[in-house]
CSV table of C-alpha atoms in Angstrom, one decimal:
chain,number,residue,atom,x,y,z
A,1,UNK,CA,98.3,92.7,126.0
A,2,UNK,CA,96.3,90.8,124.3
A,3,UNK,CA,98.1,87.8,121.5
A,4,UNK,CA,96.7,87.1,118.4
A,5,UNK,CA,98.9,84.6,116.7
A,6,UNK,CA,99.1,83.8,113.0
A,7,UNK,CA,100.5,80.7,111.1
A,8,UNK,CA,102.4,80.0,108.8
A,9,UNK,CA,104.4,82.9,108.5
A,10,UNK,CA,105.9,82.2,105.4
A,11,UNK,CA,104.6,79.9,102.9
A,12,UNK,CA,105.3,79.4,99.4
A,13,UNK,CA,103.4,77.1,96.6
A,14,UNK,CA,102.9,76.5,92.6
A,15,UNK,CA,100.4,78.4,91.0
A,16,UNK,CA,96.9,76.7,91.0
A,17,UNK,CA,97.1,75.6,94.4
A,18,UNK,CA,95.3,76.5,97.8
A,19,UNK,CA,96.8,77.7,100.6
A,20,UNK,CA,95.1,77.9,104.4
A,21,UNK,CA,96.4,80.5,106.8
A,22,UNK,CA,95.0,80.4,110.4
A,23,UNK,CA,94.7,83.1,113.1
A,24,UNK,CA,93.8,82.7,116.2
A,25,UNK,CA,93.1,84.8,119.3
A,26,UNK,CA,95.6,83.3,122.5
A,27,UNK,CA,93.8,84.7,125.3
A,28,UNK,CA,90.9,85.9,124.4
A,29,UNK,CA,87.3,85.2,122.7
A,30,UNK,CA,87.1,87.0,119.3
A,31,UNK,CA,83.5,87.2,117.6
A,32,UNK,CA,85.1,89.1,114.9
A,33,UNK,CA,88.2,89.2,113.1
A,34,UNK,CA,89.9,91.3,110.0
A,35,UNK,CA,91.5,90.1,107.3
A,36,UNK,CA,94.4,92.2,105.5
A,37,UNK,CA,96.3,92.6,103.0
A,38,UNK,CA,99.6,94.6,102.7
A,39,UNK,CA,101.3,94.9,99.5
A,40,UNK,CA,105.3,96.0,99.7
A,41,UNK,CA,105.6,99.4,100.8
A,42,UNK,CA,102.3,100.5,101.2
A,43,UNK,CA,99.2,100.8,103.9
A,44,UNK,CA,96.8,97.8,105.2
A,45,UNK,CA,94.0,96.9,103.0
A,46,UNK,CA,91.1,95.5,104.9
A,47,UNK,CA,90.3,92.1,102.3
A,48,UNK,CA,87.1,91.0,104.6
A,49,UNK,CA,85.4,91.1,108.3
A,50,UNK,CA,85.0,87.7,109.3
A,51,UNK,CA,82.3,86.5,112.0
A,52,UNK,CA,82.2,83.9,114.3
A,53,UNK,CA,79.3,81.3,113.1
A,54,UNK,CA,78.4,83.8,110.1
A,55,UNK,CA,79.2,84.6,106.8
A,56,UNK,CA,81.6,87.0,106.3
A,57,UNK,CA,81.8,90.5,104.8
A,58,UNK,CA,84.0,91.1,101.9
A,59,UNK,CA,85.2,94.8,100.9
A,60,UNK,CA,84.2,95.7,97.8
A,61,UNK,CA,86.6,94.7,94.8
A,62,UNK,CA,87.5,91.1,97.0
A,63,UNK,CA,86.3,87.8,95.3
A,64,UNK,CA,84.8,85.9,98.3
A,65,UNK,CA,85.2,82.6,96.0
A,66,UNK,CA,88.7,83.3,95.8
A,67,UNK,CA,89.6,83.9,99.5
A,68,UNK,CA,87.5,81.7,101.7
A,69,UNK,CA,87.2,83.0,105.3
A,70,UNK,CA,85.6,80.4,108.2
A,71,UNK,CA,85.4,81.6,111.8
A,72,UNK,CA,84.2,78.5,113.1
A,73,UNK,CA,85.3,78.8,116.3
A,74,UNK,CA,85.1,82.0,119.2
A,75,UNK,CA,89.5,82.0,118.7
A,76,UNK,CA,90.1,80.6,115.0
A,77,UNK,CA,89.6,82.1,111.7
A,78,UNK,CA,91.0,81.0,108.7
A,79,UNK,CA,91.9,82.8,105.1
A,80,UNK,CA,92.1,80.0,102.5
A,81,UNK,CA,93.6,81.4,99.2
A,82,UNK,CA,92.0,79.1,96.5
A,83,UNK,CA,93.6,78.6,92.9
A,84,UNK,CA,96.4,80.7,93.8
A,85,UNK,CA,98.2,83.0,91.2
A,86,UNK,CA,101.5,84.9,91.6
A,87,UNK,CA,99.5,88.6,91.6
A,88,UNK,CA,97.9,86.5,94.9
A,89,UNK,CA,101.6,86.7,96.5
A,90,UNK,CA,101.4,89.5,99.3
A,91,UNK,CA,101.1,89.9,102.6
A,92,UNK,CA,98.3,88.7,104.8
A,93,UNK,CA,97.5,90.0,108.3
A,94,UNK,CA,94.6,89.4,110.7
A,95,UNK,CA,93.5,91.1,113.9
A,96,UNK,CA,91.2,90.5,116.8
A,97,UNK,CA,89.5,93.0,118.8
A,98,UNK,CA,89.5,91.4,122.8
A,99,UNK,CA,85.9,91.4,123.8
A,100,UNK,CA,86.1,94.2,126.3
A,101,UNK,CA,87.8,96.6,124.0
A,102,UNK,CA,85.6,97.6,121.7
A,103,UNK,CA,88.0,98.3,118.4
A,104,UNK,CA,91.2,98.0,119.7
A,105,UNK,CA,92.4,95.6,117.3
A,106,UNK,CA,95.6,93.3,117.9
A,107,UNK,CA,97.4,91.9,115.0
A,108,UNK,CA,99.0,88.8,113.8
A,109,UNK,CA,102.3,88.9,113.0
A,110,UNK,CA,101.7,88.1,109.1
A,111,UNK,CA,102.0,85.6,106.6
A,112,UNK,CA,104.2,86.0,103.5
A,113,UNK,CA,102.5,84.4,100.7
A,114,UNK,CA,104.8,83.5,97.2
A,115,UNK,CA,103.3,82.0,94.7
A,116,UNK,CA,105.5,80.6,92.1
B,1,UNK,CA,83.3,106.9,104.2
B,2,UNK,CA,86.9,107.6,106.6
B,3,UNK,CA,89.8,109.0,105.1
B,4,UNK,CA,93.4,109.4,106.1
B,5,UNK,CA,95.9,111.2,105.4
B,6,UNK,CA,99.4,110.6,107.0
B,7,UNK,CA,102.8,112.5,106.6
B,8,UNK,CA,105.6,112.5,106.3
B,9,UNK,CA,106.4,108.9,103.9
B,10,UNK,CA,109.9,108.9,105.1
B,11,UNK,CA,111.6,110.5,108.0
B,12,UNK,CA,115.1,110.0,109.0
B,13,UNK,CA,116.7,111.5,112.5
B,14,UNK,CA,119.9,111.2,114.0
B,15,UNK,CA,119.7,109.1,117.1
B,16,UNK,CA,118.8,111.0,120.3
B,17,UNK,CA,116.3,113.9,118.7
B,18,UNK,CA,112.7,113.6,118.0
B,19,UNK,CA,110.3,112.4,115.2
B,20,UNK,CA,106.8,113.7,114.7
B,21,UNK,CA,104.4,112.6,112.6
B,22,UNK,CA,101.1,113.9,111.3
B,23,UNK,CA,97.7,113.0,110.2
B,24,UNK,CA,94.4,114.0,109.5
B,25,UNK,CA,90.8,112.4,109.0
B,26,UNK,CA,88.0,113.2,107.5
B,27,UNK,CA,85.0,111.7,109.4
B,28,UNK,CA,83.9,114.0,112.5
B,29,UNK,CA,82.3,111.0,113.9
B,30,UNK,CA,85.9,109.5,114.6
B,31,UNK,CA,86.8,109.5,117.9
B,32,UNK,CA,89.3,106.4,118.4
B,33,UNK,CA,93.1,107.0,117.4
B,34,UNK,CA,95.4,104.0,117.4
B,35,UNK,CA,99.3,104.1,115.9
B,36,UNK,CA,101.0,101.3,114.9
B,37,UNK,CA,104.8,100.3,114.9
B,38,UNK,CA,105.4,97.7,112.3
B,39,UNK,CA,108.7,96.1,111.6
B,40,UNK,CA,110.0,94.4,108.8
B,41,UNK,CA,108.5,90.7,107.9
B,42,UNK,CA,106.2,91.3,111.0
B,43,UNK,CA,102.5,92.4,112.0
B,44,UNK,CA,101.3,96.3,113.5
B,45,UNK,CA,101.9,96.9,117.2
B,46,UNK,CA,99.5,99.0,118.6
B,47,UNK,CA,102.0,101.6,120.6
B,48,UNK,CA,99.7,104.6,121.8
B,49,UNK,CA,96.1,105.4,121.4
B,50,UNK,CA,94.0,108.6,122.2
B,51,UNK,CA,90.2,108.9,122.4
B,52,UNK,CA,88.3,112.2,121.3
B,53,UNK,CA,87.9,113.2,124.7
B,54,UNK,CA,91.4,113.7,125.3
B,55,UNK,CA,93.8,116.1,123.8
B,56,UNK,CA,97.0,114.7,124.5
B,57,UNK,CA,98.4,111.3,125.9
B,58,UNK,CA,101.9,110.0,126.8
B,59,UNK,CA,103.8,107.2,127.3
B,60,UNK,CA,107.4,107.1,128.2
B,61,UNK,CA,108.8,108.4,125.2
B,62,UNK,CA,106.0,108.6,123.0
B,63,UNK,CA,103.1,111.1,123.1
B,64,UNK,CA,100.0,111.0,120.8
B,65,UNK,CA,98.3,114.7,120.5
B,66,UNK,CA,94.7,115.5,119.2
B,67,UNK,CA,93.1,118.3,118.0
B,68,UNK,CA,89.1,117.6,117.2
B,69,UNK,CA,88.6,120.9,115.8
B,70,UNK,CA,91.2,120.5,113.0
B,71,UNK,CA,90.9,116.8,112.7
B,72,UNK,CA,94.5,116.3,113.1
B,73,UNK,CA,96.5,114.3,115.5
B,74,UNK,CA,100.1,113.6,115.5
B,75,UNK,CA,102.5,111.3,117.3
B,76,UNK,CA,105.5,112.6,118.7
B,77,UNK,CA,109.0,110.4,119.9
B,78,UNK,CA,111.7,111.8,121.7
B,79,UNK,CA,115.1,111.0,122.2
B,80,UNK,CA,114.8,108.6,119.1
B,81,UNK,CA,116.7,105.2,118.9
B,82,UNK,CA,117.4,102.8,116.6
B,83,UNK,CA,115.7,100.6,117.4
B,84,UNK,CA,112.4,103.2,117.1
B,85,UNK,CA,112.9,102.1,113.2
B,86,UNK,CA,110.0,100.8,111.6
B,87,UNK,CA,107.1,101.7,109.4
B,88,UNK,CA,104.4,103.9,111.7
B,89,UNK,CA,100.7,103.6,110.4
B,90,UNK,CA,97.9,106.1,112.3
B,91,UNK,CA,94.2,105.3,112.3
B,92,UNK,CA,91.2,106.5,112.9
B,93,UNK,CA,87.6,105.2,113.6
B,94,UNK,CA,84.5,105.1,115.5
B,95,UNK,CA,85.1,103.3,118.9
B,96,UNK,CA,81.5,102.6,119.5
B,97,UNK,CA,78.5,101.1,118.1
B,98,UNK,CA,79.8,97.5,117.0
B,99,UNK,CA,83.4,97.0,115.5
B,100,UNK,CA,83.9,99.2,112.9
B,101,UNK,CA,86.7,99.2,110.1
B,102,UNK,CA,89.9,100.5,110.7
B,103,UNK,CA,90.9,103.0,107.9
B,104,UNK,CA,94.8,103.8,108.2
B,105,UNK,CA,97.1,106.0,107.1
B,106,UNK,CA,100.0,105.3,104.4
B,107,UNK,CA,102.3,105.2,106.6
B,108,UNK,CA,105.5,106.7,107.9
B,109,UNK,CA,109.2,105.1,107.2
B,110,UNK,CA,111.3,106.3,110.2
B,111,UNK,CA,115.3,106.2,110.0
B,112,UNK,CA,116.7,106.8,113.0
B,113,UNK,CA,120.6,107.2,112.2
B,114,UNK,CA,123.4,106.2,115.1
């Protein structure tokens, strides 16, 4: 199936900093890509919908100043966490759907954000 | 909007019988169904999928059953293992018109017990 590959996968930093986490699609063109958030024990949160060469879309209740989404390329989207606070520390997952499947999404395998 | 509604939270087997577990939506215009397998520390698997026009799929030893009328679908595994441990998420949306969101259920905690 199709890979959709996130980095890092664990990251930790001091309060007040920024931290970029990329995903990118492996084998596959992605013109659109979801953003997630999971906290411990509970369901995926969609965060934002993020579109190659556009702005993206941010769920209600998400501060689009505070995470920073660029699809600049047909394979790369990035989730920049600015100013970071612990209550930002959480789990963040993207997912692709390939081209040909319309909404089968694959995911990342997550990044573990701590901030201390 | 979508809403889902999963259950059971937690499940625990003994190794070697089955698991089901159950959902329901909300939105008749649904007609995609993916579950997920996630394990700890990592990202959803898609395992199994179903489409509206289908009532029941199978692989190996998972099967994924659908029932429009009632808006429920469920996901069966037999002869569990323990390595079939992991947190199991079903979803629901519209696989057509542009990518749509994906709204999930809780999700399920399975314990499959040697």
């Amino acid at each position: 199936g199709a890979v959709v590959s996130q980095h890092p996968s664990w990251v930790i930093c001091k309060s007040g900093t920024s931290v970029k986490i990329e995903c990118r699609s492996l084998d596959f063109q992605a013109t659109t890509m979801f953003w997630y958030r999971q906290f411990p024990k509970q369901s995926l949160m969609l965060m934002a919908t993020s579109n190659e060469g556009s702005k993206a879309t941010y769920e209600q209740g998400v501060e689009k100043d505070k995470f920073l989404i660029n699809h600049a390329s047909l394979t790369l989207s990035t989730l920049t966490v600015t100013s970071a606070h612990p209550e930002d520390s959480s789990f963040y997952i993207c997912s692709a759907p390939p081209g040909t499947s319309v909404n089968i999404q694959y995911f990342g395998a997550g990044t573990r954000l701590s901030v201390l | 909007g979508e809403n889902v509604e999963q259950h059971p939270s937690t499940l625990s087997v003994q190794e070697g019988d089955s698991a089901v577990i159950k959902c329901t939506y909300s939105d008749s215009a649904s007609n995609y169904f993916p579950w997920y397998k996630q394990e700890l520390g990592k990202g959803p698997q898609l395992i199994i999928d179903i489409r509206s026009n289908v009532g029941e799929k199978k692989d190996q030893r998972i099967a994924v059953t659908l029932n429009k009328t009632a808006k429920h679908f469920s996901l069966h595994i037999t002869e569990t293992q323990p390595e079939d441990s992991a947190v199991y998420f079903c979803a629901a949306l519209r696989g057509s018109g542009g990518y749509q969101k994906v709204t999930f259920g809780i999700g399920t905690k399975l314990q499959v017990i040697p």
